[in-house]
Coordinates of C-alpha atoms in Angstrom, one line a residue:
X1 CA 111.7 -97.2 -11.3
X2 CA 108.6 -96.5 -9.2
X3 CA 109.0 -92.7 -9.8
X4 CA 109.2 -93.2 -13.6
X5 CA 106.2 -95.5 -13.5
X6 CA 104.2 -93.0 -11.5
X7 CA 105.0 -90.2 -14.0
X8 CA 103.9 -92.4 -16.9
X9 CA 100.6 -93.1 -15.0
X10 CA 99.9 -89.4 -14.6
X11 CA 100.7 -88.9 -18.3
X12 CA 98.1 -91.6 -19.3
X13 CA 95.6 -90.1 -16.9
X14 CA 96.1 -86.7 -18.5
X15 CA 95.0 -88.1 -21.9
X16 CA 91.9 -89.6 -20.3
X17 CA 90.6 -86.0 -19.9
X18 CA 90.4 -85.1 -23.6
X19 CA 89.0 -88.6 -24.2
X20 CA 86.1 -88.1 -21.8
X21 CA 85.4 -84.6 -23.2
X22 CA 85.2 -86.1 -26.7
X23 CA 82.8 -88.8 -25.6
X24 CA 80.5 -86.3 -23.9
X25 CA 80.4 -84.0 -27.0
X26 CA 79.8 -87.0 -29.3
X27 CA 76.9 -88.3 -27.1
X28 CA 75.3 -84.9 -27.0
X29 CA 75.6 -84.2 -30.7
X30 CA 74.4 -87.6 -31.8
X31 CA 71.4 -87.8 -29.4
X32 CA 70.7 -84.0 -29.6
X33 CA 69.9 -84.2 -25.9
X34 CA 72.3 -82.6 -23.5
X35 CA 71.2 -84.5 -20.5
X36 CA 73.0 -85.8 -17.4
X37 CA 75.2 -88.4 -19.2
X38 CA 77.0 -86.1 -21.7
X39 CA 77.4 -83.4 -19.1
X40 CA 79.1 -85.9 -16.6
X41 CA 81.6 -87.0 -19.3
X42 CA 82.4 -83.4 -20.3
X43 CA 82.8 -82.1 -16.7
X44 CA 84.9 -85.1 -15.7
X45 CA 87.1 -84.7 -18.8
X46 CA 87.6 -81.0 -18.0
X47 CA 88.5 -81.7 -14.4
X48 CA 91.0 -84.4 -15.3
X49 CA 92.6 -82.3 -18.0
X50 CA 92.9 -79.4 -15.6
X51 CA 94.6 -81.5 -13.0
X52 CA 96.9 -83.0 -15.6
X53 CA 98.0 -79.6 -16.7
X54 CA 98.6 -78.4 -13.1
X55 CA 100.7 -81.6 -12.3
X56 CA 102.7 -81.2 -15.5
X57 CA 103.5 -77.6 -14.8
X58 CA 104.5 -78.5 -11.2
X59 CA 106.8 -81.3 -12.3
X60 CA 108.5 -79.5 -15.2
X61 CA 108.3 -75.9 -14.0
X62 CA 106.2 -75.3 -17.2
X63 CA 104.5 -72.1 -16.1
X64 CA 107.8 -70.3 -15.6
X65 CA 109.0 -70.9 -19.1
X66 CA 109.0 -67.9 -21.5
X67 CA 107.4 -69.9 -24.3
X68 CA 104.6 -71.0 -22.0
X69 CA 103.7 -67.5 -21.0
X70 CA 103.8 -66.3 -24.6
X71 CA 101.6 -69.2 -25.7
X72 CA 99.2 -68.6 -22.8
X73 CA 98.8 -64.9 -23.7
X74 CA 98.2 -65.8 -27.3
X75 CA 95.6 -68.4 -26.3
X76 CA 93.8 -65.9 -23.9
X77 CA 93.7 -63.2 -26.6
X78 CA 92.4 -65.7 -29.1
X79 CA 89.6 -66.9 -26.8
X80 CA 88.8 -63.3 -25.9
X81 CA 88.4 -62.3 -29.5
X82 CA 86.3 -65.4 -30.2
X83 CA 84.1 -64.5 -27.2
X84 CA 83.7 -60.9 -28.3
X85 CA 82.8 -61.9 -31.9
X86 CA 80.3 -64.5 -30.5
X87 CA 78.7 -61.8 -28.3
X88 CA 78.5 -59.3 -31.2
X89 CA 76.9 -62.0 -33.4
X90 CA 74.4 -62.9 -30.6
X91 CA 73.4 -59.2 -30.1
X92 CA 73.3 -58.7 -33.9
X93 CA 70.7 -61.5 -34.3
X94 CA 68.6 -60.3 -31.5
X95 CA 68.9 -56.5 -31.7
X96 CA 69.0 -54.4 -34.9
X97 CA 71.2 -51.4 -34.9
X98 CA 71.3 -49.3 -38.1
X99 CA 73.0 -46.0 -38.8
X100 CA 71.8 -43.8 -41.6
X101 CA 74.7 -41.6 -42.6
X102 CA 72.9 -39.8 -45.5
X103 CA 72.6 -36.0 -45.0
X104 CA 68.7 -36.0 -45.4
X105 CA 68.2 -39.4 -43.7
X106 CA 66.9 -41.0 -46.9
X107 CA 66.8 -44.5 -45.4
X108 CA 65.2 -43.7 -42.1
X109 CA 61.4 -43.6 -41.4
X110 CA 59.9 -40.4 -40.2
X111 CA 59.0 -40.3 -36.5
X112 CA 55.2 -40.3 -37.4
X113 CA 55.6 -43.5 -39.4
X114 CA 57.6 -45.3 -36.7
X115 CA 55.1 -44.4 -34.1
X116 CA 52.1 -45.4 -36.2
X117 CA 53.5 -48.8 -37.1
X118 CA 54.8 -49.6 -33.6
X119 CA 51.3 -49.3 -32.1
X120 CA 49.4 -51.4 -34.7
X121 CA 46.5 -53.1 -33.0
X122 CA 46.0 -55.7 -35.8
X123 CA 48.2 -57.2 -38.5
X124 CA 48.6 -55.2 -41.7
X125 CA 50.0 -56.5 -45.0
X126 CA 51.3 -54.6 -48.1
X127 CA 50.7 -56.4 -51.4
X128 CA 52.9 -55.2 -54.3
X129 CA 51.6 -56.5 -57.6
X130 CA 54.6 -56.3 -59.8
X131 CA 57.1 -58.6 -61.5
X132 CA 60.2 -56.6 -60.6
X133 CA 61.3 -56.0 -57.0
X134 CA 62.9 -52.6 -56.7
X135 CA 65.6 -52.5 -54.0
X136 CA 64.6 -49.0 -52.9
X137 CA 61.0 -50.1 -52.4
X138 CA 62.1 -53.2 -50.6
X139 CA 64.3 -51.2 -48.3
X140 CA 61.4 -48.9 -47.4
X141 CA 59.1 -51.9 -46.7
X142 CA 61.9 -53.5 -44.6
X143 CA 62.1 -50.3 -42.5
X144 CA 58.4 -50.5 -41.8
X145 CA 58.6 -54.2 -40.9
X146 CA 61.4 -53.6 -38.4
X147 CA 59.1 -51.4 -36.4
X148 CA 56.5 -54.1 -35.7
X149 CA 56.0 -57.8 -36.2
X150 CA 52.4 -57.0 -37.3
X151 CA 53.6 -55.3 -40.5
X152 CA 54.2 -57.7 -43.4
X153 CA 54.7 -57.3 -47.1
X154 CA 54.7 -59.5 -50.2
X155 CA 55.5 -59.2 -53.9
X156 CA 53.0 -60.8 -56.2
X157 CA 53.2 -61.6 -59.9
X158 CA 49.7 -60.9 -61.2
X159 CA 50.2 -63.4 -64.0
X160 CA 51.2 -66.2 -61.6
X161 CA 48.3 -65.6 -59.2
X162 CA 45.5 -64.1 -61.2
X163 CA 42.9 -65.0 -58.6
X164 CA 44.5 -62.9 -56.0
X165 CA 44.9 -60.0 -58.5
X166 CA 41.2 -60.2 -59.3
X167 CA 40.4 -60.2 -55.6
X168 CA 42.1 -56.8 -55.2
X169 CA 40.9 -55.5 -58.5
X170 CA 44.4 -55.0 -60.0
X171 CA 44.3 -53.3 -63.3
X172 CA 48.0 -52.5 -64.0
X173 CA 51.4 -53.7 -62.9
X174 CA 52.9 -51.8 -60.0
X175 CA 49.7 -51.4 -58.0
X176 CA 50.3 -51.4 -54.2
X177 CA 47.5 -52.3 -51.8
X178 CA 47.2 -52.3 -48.0
X179 CA 45.1 -55.0 -46.3
X180 CA 44.0 -55.2 -42.7
X181 CA 41.3 -57.7 -41.9
X182 CA 38.6 -57.3 -44.4
X183 CA 39.7 -53.7 -45.4
X184 CA 41.7 -53.1 -48.5
X185 CA 43.0 -49.8 -49.9
X186 CA 45.0 -48.8 -52.9
X187 CA 48.2 -46.9 -51.9
X188 CA 49.6 -46.0 -55.3
X189 CA 50.9 -47.3 -58.6
X190 CA 54.7 -47.5 -58.8
X191 CA 56.8 -47.5 -62.0
X192 CA 60.3 -46.7 -63.1
X193 CA 59.7 -43.0 -62.6
X194 CA 57.7 -43.1 -59.4
X195 CA 58.8 -45.2 -56.4
X196 CA 56.9 -46.2 -53.3
X197 CA 56.2 -43.1 -51.2
X198 CA 56.5 -43.2 -47.4
X199 CA 54.1 -40.2 -47.2
X200 CA 51.3 -42.1 -49.1
X201 CA 52.0 -45.4 -47.4
X202 CA 51.8 -43.9 -43.9
X203 CA 48.7 -41.8 -44.7
X204 CA 46.9 -44.8 -46.2
X205 CA 47.9 -46.9 -43.2
X206 CA 46.5 -44.4 -40.8
X207 CA 43.2 -44.2 -42.8
X208 CA 43.0 -48.0 -42.9
X209 CA 43.6 -48.5 -39.2
X210 CA 41.3 -45.7 -38.2
X211 CA 38.1 -47.2 -36.8
X212 CA 36.0 -44.3 -37.7
X213 CA 34.4 -44.3 -41.2
X214 CA 33.4 -41.3 -43.4
X215 CA 29.6 -40.9 -43.8
X216 CA 28.3 -40.2 -47.3
X217 CA 24.7 -39.1 -47.8
X218 CA 22.9 -39.5 -51.2
X219 CA 20.0 -37.0 -51.7
X220 CA 16.6 -38.6 -52.5
X221 CA 13.1 -37.4 -53.2
X222 CA 13.6 -35.6 -56.5
X223 CA 13.9 -38.6 -58.9
X224 CA 17.6 -39.2 -58.2
X225 CA 19.3 -42.4 -59.0
X226 CA 18.1 -45.2 -56.8
X227 CA 20.5 -46.9 -54.5
X228 CA 19.2 -50.5 -54.8
X229 CA 19.7 -52.5 -58.0
X230 CA 17.4 -51.6 -60.8
X231 CA 17.2 -49.9 -64.1
X232 CA 19.3 -46.7 -64.1
X233 CA 20.4 -47.4 -60.5
X234 CA 23.8 -46.8 -59.0
X235 CA 24.1 -49.8 -56.7
X236 CA 27.5 -50.6 -58.0
X237 CA 28.7 -47.1 -57.1
X238 CA 27.3 -47.5 -53.6
X239 CA 29.0 -50.9 -53.3
X240 CA 32.3 -49.2 -54.5
X241 CA 32.0 -46.6 -51.7
X242 CA 31.5 -49.4 -49.2
X243 CA 34.7 -51.1 -50.5
X244 CA 36.5 -47.8 -49.9
X245 CA 35.4 -47.8 -46.3
X246 CA 32.6 -45.2 -46.7
X247 CA 29.3 -45.6 -45.0
X248 CA 26.3 -44.6 -47.2
X249 CA 22.8 -43.5 -46.3
X250 CA 19.9 -41.8 -48.1
X251 CA 19.0 -38.2 -47.2
X252 CA 15.7 -36.4 -47.6
X253 CA 16.2 -32.7 -46.8
X254 CA 12.4 -32.1 -47.1
X255 CA 12.1 -34.1 -43.8
X256 CA 15.3 -33.1 -41.9
X257 CA 15.7 -29.5 -43.3
X258 CA 19.4 -29.7 -42.5
X259 CA 22.4 -31.8 -43.5
X260 CA 23.5 -34.0 -40.6
X261 CA 26.7 -33.0 -38.8
X262 CA 28.4 -36.3 -39.5
X263 CA 28.1 -35.9 -43.3
X264 CA 31.6 -36.1 -44.9
X265 CA 30.1 -35.8 -48.4
X266 CA 26.6 -35.2 -49.8
X267 CA 25.9 -36.6 -53.3
X268 CA 23.1 -35.3 -55.6
X269 CA 22.9 -37.8 -58.4
X270 CA 20.7 -37.0 -61.4
X271 CA 17.7 -35.2 -59.9
X272 CA 14.8 -35.0 -62.3
X273 CA 12.6 -32.6 -60.3
X274 CA 13.5 -29.3 -58.7
X275 CA 14.6 -29.0 -55.2
X276 CA 12.7 -26.9 -52.6
X277 CA 14.2 -23.6 -51.8
X278 CA 14.7 -24.7 -48.2
X279 CA 16.7 -27.8 -49.5
X280 CA 18.9 -25.6 -51.6
X281 CA 19.5 -23.3 -48.6
X282 CA 20.3 -26.3 -46.5
X283 CA 23.0 -27.4 -49.0
X284 CA 24.4 -23.8 -49.0
X285 CA 24.6 -23.8 -45.3
X286 CA 26.3 -27.2 -45.4
X287 CA 28.9 -25.8 -47.8
X288 CA 29.4 -22.7 -45.7
X289 CA 30.3 -24.7 -42.6
X290 CA 33.0 -26.6 -44.5
X291 CA 30.9 -29.3 -46.2
X292 CA 31.6 -31.2 -49.4
X293 CA 29.1 -31.6 -52.2
X294 CA 29.0 -33.8 -55.4
X295 CA 26.5 -32.6 -58.0
X296 CA 25.8 -34.8 -61.1
X297 CA 23.2 -33.0 -63.2
X298 CA 21.9 -34.4 -66.4
X299 CA 20.6 -32.4 -69.4
X300 CA 17.0 -31.5 -69.8
X301 CA 16.7 -31.1 -66.0
X302 CA 16.5 -28.0 -63.8
X303 CA 17.0 -28.8 -60.1
X304 CA 16.9 -25.1 -59.2
X305 CA 20.5 -25.1 -58.0
X306 CA 21.5 -22.0 -60.0
X307 CA 21.7 -19.8 -56.9
X308 CA 24.1 -22.2 -55.2
X309 CA 26.2 -22.7 -58.3
X310 CA 26.4 -19.0 -59.0
X311 CA 28.3 -18.5 -55.7
X312 CA 31.0 -20.9 -57.0
X313 CA 31.1 -19.5 -60.6
X314 CA 29.5 -22.5 -62.3
X315 CA 26.7 -22.4 -64.8
X316 CA 24.9 -25.4 -66.3
X317 CA 24.7 -25.2 -70.0
X318 CA 21.3 -26.4 -71.4
X319 CA 22.9 -27.7 -74.6
X320 CA 23.9 -31.3 -75.3
X321 CA 27.6 -32.3 -75.4
X322 CA 28.3 -34.0 -78.8
X323 CA 31.5 -35.9 -79.6
X324 CA 31.9 -37.7 -83.0
X325 CA 35.5 -38.7 -82.4
X326 CA 34.8 -41.9 -80.4
X327 CA 31.4 -42.8 -82.0
X328 CA 32.7 -45.9 -83.7
X329 CA 34.9 -46.9 -80.8
X330 CA 32.4 -46.5 -77.9
X331 CA 29.4 -47.6 -80.0
X332 CA 26.9 -45.4 -78.2
X333 CA 26.6 -42.6 -80.8
X334 CA 27.8 -39.0 -80.7
X335 CA 25.8 -38.2 -77.6
X336 CA 28.2 -40.2 -75.5
X337 CA 31.4 -38.0 -75.3
X338 CA 34.6 -39.9 -75.0
X339 CA 37.1 -38.1 -72.7
X340 CA 40.8 -38.7 -72.8
X341 CA 42.0 -35.3 -71.5
X342 CA 41.9 -34.7 -67.8
X343 CA 42.9 -31.8 -65.5
X344 CA 45.9 -31.7 -63.2
X345 CA 44.0 -32.5 -60.1
X346 CA 44.1 -35.2 -57.3
X347 CA 41.0 -36.8 -58.8
X348 CA 42.4 -37.3 -62.3
X349 CA 46.1 -37.0 -62.0
X350 CA 46.8 -40.7 -62.4
X351 CA 44.4 -41.2 -65.4
X352 CA 47.0 -40.4 -68.1
X353 CA 45.2 -40.8 -71.4
X354 CA 42.7 -43.3 -70.2
X355 CA 39.2 -43.5 -71.5
X356 CA 35.9 -42.5 -69.8
X357 CA 32.6 -41.7 -71.5
X358 CA 29.5 -39.8 -70.4
X359 CA 26.3 -40.7 -72.3
X360 CA 23.9 -37.7 -72.5
X361 CA 26.0 -34.9 -70.9
X362 CA 25.7 -31.2 -70.6
X363 CA 28.7 -28.9 -70.6
X364 CA 29.6 -26.5 -67.8
X365 CA 30.6 -22.8 -68.0
X366 CA 33.2 -21.7 -65.4
X367 CA 33.7 -18.1 -64.4
X368 CA 36.2 -16.7 -61.9
X369 CA 34.9 -16.0 -58.4
X370 CA 37.1 -14.4 -55.7
X371 CA 38.0 -17.0 -53.1
X372 CA 37.1 -20.0 -55.2
X373 CA 39.7 -22.1 -56.9
X374 CA 38.4 -24.1 -59.9
X375 CA 40.1 -26.9 -61.8
X376 CA 38.4 -28.5 -64.9
X377 CA 38.4 -32.3 -64.6
X378 CA 36.9 -33.6 -67.9
X379 CA 37.4 -32.0 -71.3
X380 CA 36.2 -33.2 -74.7
X381 CA 38.3 -32.9 -77.8
X382 CA 38.4 -29.6 -79.8
X383 CA 36.0 -28.8 -82.6
X384 CA 35.2 -30.3 -85.1
X385 CA 35.4 -33.5 -82.9
X386 CA 33.0 -32.1 -80.3
X387 CA 30.6 -29.3 -79.8
X388 CA 27.5 -28.3 -77.6
X389 CA 24.3 -29.0 -79.6
X390 CA 21.4 -26.7 -79.0
X391 CA 18.8 -28.6 -81.0
X392 CA 18.0 -31.5 -78.7
X393 CA 15.0 -32.7 -80.8
X394 CA 16.7 -33.2 -84.1
X395 CA 18.0 -36.8 -84.9
X396 CA 20.7 -35.4 -87.1
X397 CA 23.3 -33.6 -85.1
X398 CA 25.0 -30.8 -87.0
X399 CA 27.0 -27.8 -85.8
X400 CA 25.2 -24.5 -86.2
X401 CA 27.6 -21.5 -85.7
X402 CA 24.8 -19.2 -84.5
X403 CA 23.4 -21.6 -81.8
X404 CA 26.0 -24.2 -80.9
X405 CA 29.3 -23.9 -79.0
X406 CA 32.6 -25.2 -80.3
X407 CA 34.6 -27.7 -78.3
X408 CA 36.6 -28.4 -76.2
X409 CA 33.8 -28.6 -73.6
X410 CA 34.2 -28.9 -69.8
X411 CA 32.0 -31.8 -68.5
X412 CA 33.3 -31.7 -64.9
X413 CA 35.0 -29.3 -62.5
X414 CA 36.4 -29.4 -59.0
X415 CA 36.2 -26.3 -56.8
X416 CA 37.5 -25.3 -53.4
X417 CA 36.7 -22.3 -51.2
X418 CA 38.2 -21.2 -48.0
X419 CA 36.2 -19.1 -45.6
X420 CA 36.0 -17.9 -42.0
X421 CA 32.7 -18.5 -40.3
X422 CA 31.2 -15.6 -38.5
X423 CA 30.6 -15.3 -34.8
X424 CA 27.5 -17.1 -33.6
X425 CA 26.6 -14.6 -30.8
X426 CA 23.0 -13.4 -30.7
X427 CA 21.9 -9.8 -31.0
X428 CA 21.1 -9.6 -27.3
X429 CA 24.7 -10.3 -26.5
X430 CA 26.0 -7.2 -28.3
X431 CA 27.5 -4.8 -25.8
X432 CA 26.5 -1.6 -27.7
X433 CA 23.8 -0.9 -30.4
X434 CA 25.2 -1.0 -33.9
X435 CA 23.6 -1.0 -37.3
X436 CA 23.3 -4.1 -39.4
X437 CA 26.4 -5.0 -41.5
X438 CA 26.2 -4.3 -45.1
X439 CA 25.0 -7.1 -47.4
X440 CA 28.5 -7.4 -49.0
X441 CA 30.1 -8.3 -45.7
X442 CA 27.6 -10.9 -44.6
X443 CA 28.4 -14.6 -44.9
X444 CA 26.9 -16.5 -47.7
X445 CA 25.2 -19.0 -45.3
X446 CA 22.3 -16.5 -44.7
X447 CA 22.2 -13.4 -46.9
X448 CA 19.7 -11.8 -44.4
X449 CA 20.8 -12.7 -40.9
X450 CA 18.2 -10.4 -39.4
X451 CA 15.4 -12.4 -40.9
X452 CA 15.7 -15.0 -38.2
X453 CA 15.3 -13.0 -35.0
X454 CA 13.1 -9.9 -35.5
X455 CA 9.5 -10.6 -36.6
X456 CA 9.3 -7.2 -38.3
X457 CA 11.6 -8.3 -41.1
X458 CA 10.1 -10.3 -44.0
X459 CA 11.8 -13.5 -45.1
X460 CA 14.0 -13.1 -48.3
X461 CA 12.4 -14.1 -51.5
X462 CA 13.6 -17.4 -53.2
X463 CA 15.3 -15.4 -56.0
X464 CA 17.5 -13.5 -53.5
X465 CA 18.9 -16.5 -51.6
X466 CA 22.7 -16.2 -51.5
X467 CA 22.7 -12.7 -53.0
X468 CA 22.4 -9.1 -51.7
X469 CA 18.9 -8.6 -50.6
X470 CA 17.1 -5.8 -52.5
X471 CA 14.5 -5.5 -49.7
X472 CA 15.1 -2.1 -48.0
X473 CA 13.6 -3.3 -44.8
X474 CA 16.4 -5.8 -44.5
X475 CA 18.8 -2.9 -44.3
X476 CA 17.1 -0.6 -41.7
X477 CA 18.5 -1.1 -38.2
X478 CA 15.2 0.3 -36.7
X479 CA 13.6 -3.0 -37.2
X480 CA 15.9 -4.7 -34.7
X481 CA 15.4 -4.2 -31.0
X482 CA 18.4 -2.3 -29.8
X483 CA 20.1 -3.8 -26.7
X484 CA 20.8 -1.7 -23.6
X485 CA 24.3 -0.2 -23.3
X486 CA 24.7 -2.0 -20.0
X487 CA 23.9 -5.4 -21.5
X488 CA 26.8 -7.8 -21.0
X489 CA 27.4 -10.7 -23.4
X490 CA 26.1 -14.0 -22.1
X491 CA 28.9 -15.9 -23.8
X492 CA 32.0 -14.8 -25.8
X493 CA 31.9 -15.0 -29.6
X494 CA 33.2 -18.1 -31.0
X495 CA 36.7 -18.0 -32.4
X496 CA 37.1 -17.7 -36.1
X497 CA 38.6 -20.7 -37.8
X498 CA 39.3 -21.1 -41.5
X499 CA 37.5 -24.0 -43.1
X500 CA 37.6 -25.4 -46.7
X501 CA 34.6 -26.3 -48.7
X502 CA 34.8 -28.5 -51.7
X503 CA 32.4 -28.9 -54.6
X504 CA 32.5 -31.2 -57.7
X505 CA 30.1 -30.6 -60.5
X506 CA 29.6 -33.1 -63.3
X507 CA 27.2 -32.6 -66.2
X508 CA 26.2 -36.3 -66.2
X509 CA 25.1 -39.0 -63.9
X510 CA 24.7 -41.9 -66.4
X511 CA 28.4 -42.7 -66.2
X512 CA 28.0 -43.9 -62.6
X513 CA 25.0 -46.2 -63.2
X514 CA 25.1 -50.0 -63.1
X515 CA 26.7 -51.4 -66.2
X516 CA 28.6 -48.2 -67.0
X517 CA 30.3 -47.8 -63.6
X518 CA 32.7 -50.7 -64.2
X519 CA 33.7 -49.7 -67.7
X520 CA 37.0 -47.9 -68.4
X521 CA 37.7 -45.1 -65.9
X522 CA 34.0 -44.3 -65.1
X523 CA 34.1 -45.8 -61.7
X524 CA 37.4 -44.2 -60.9
X525 CA 36.0 -40.8 -61.7
X526 CA 33.2 -41.2 -59.2
X527 CA 35.2 -42.9 -56.4
X528 CA 38.1 -40.5 -56.7
X529 CA 35.7 -37.5 -56.6
X530 CA 34.1 -38.8 -53.4
X531 CA 37.5 -39.6 -51.9
X532 CA 38.8 -36.1 -52.7
X533 CA 35.6 -34.5 -51.4
X534 CA 36.0 -36.4 -48.1
X535 CA 39.4 -34.8 -47.8
X536 CA 41.3 -38.1 -47.6
X537 CA 43.8 -36.6 -50.0
X538 CA 44.9 -34.2 -47.2
X539 CA 47.9 -35.8 -45.4
X540 CA 46.8 -36.3 -41.7
X541 CA 50.5 -36.6 -40.8
X542 CA 53.0 -33.9 -41.6
X543 CA 55.8 -35.9 -43.3
X544 CA 58.2 -33.9 -45.4
X545 CA 59.4 -35.8 -48.5
X546 CA 63.1 -36.7 -48.4
X547 CA 65.1 -35.8 -51.4
X548 CA 68.9 -36.4 -51.9
X549 CA 71.0 -33.4 -52.2
X550 CA 72.1 -32.8 -55.8
X551 CA 75.8 -32.6 -55.6
X552 CA 76.5 -33.3 -59.3
X553 CA 79.0 -31.1 -61.1
X554 CA 77.7 -29.8 -64.4
X555 CA 80.6 -29.4 -66.9
X556 CA 80.6 -27.7 -70.3
X557 CA 82.1 -29.5 -73.3
X558 CA 85.3 -27.5 -73.0
X559 CA 85.7 -28.3 -69.3
X560 CA 85.0 -32.0 -69.9
X561 CA 87.7 -32.2 -72.6
X562 CA 90.1 -30.3 -70.4
X563 CA 89.5 -32.8 -67.5
X564 CA 90.0 -35.8 -69.9
X565 CA 93.2 -34.3 -71.2
X566 CA 94.6 -33.5 -67.8
X567 CA 93.8 -36.9 -66.3
X568 CA 94.9 -39.0 -69.3
X569 CA 97.9 -37.0 -70.5
X570 CA 99.1 -34.3 -68.2
X571 CA 99.1 -36.1 -64.9
X572 CA 100.8 -39.3 -66.3
X573 CA 103.5 -37.1 -68.0
X574 CA 104.1 -35.3 -64.7
X575 CA 104.6 -38.7 -62.9
X576 CA 106.8 -40.0 -65.6
X577 CA 109.0 -36.9 -65.7
X578 CA 109.3 -37.0 -61.9
X579 CA 110.4 -40.6 -62.1
X580 CA 113.0 -39.9 -64.8
X581 CA 114.5 -37.0 -62.8
X582 CA 114.8 -39.1 -59.7
X583 CA 116.5 -41.8 -61.6
X584 CA 118.9 -39.4 -63.3
X585 CA 120.0 -38.0 -59.9
X586 CA 120.5 -41.4 -58.4
X587 CA 122.4 -43.1 -61.2

């Protein structure tokens, strides 16, 4: 009897273990504090349960049973699987591992993008002003966000939050902006046909996070548009440049005689008086060393820039651009041409058929020049909607076939020129005497390079700047002191590197003045021109666009009908016939 009572006592003590474990878990879950008390209950319950299991197995030889071993194995395997799944879940929540199995790695960021985002010094946020959230765009933004916790993005409905949309200057659905601190920049406008581009987003991100800013100089001293608020000023345009992360400053070439080295763009906005020949030469030298120039020249003015423009194949027409198509819409008369046709160029490629107008404009004549690539930006409508009027004094504008020019007229043009600067070595550094190079092989920066060193040569006349010098003394090598054959160069010639100069010429400056700058696309024409001239359109990172391989099979109508017939009729008949034959053999 004592042995039976002792067995029952151990049996009751065994059930005390699960009870204590349950008490400990209950205390911890209810109090949400896993302190000493719940841990004591749980540990005591585990010890008692373990001792109970050991005693039971000793008394009944439980471990040697076949069923016990099979059940134990199953329990161990189950616990191992649960532990593995828990570990995988833990690692999955803490570490992200993604595999892109597409052939062209469509869902993987380029190494340049990953490196740029991973080293962000300050938070950056992408604002997408659109109602619909495209899965492809979200996936791209998620990829960026995985690289750094400082990269965020948010979709905004412009109608639900008009204040925020006005803050960014949103004009259309689908506009994507980057914001970092007090800097904001438009990335692109997305739609059904154009999705968010990694190339544009990474390039704009690099520009936004770059601490250096582009310097824009505005020429002054010849009656140009003033920079501070006032009648006919362009203070809003200057403010727009500041919003685009440009630094602006006035420039008087009569005082400095040279364009500063840090000038990303030089703007000449509506000069009323002619420039000095030295100022024109300074602008030519600036372009020859890879500079970028924006010229906005109004009618009835002659800034004496013909020698510079002739090198680029541009001529300013002295007639007035007349457009009667938008007279009733614009409300500014026929002398304010309405432009809805734009060239295929980075400045105007996103304009579509948008409106911009240019009160009191002059047309431009473009001729082909070797080495210069020209793209018309602004074109008026064809005749009889527009023409170039020669009689500027008459109040009644009528087309005269013998004097006037039929439309369409070009009011703006963008030009690029690649060139290789010459060596900067001095004549004394030449190893052997040699005659002067012919005028046709000299760089356009200085048409008479010998005019700077030997005093015997006269300076070129103003009319020959940038052209072949007709002065015979400029061609005779006797005027130059010939170096000794034993003379050694003091320094090696500089290496020749190819540079690109850019020039935008507009036959109007009124469109960028206060009041007109914010109307329609006028401000976009100005800001996009400066942005392109500053070469921000050139991708600083070489990121190749990723395009899926086209593996679609193109079928003719006959092939498609044959495919349908074979899949819906022939193959089912073959299967049915095979089944009938097998049944017939087995019956």
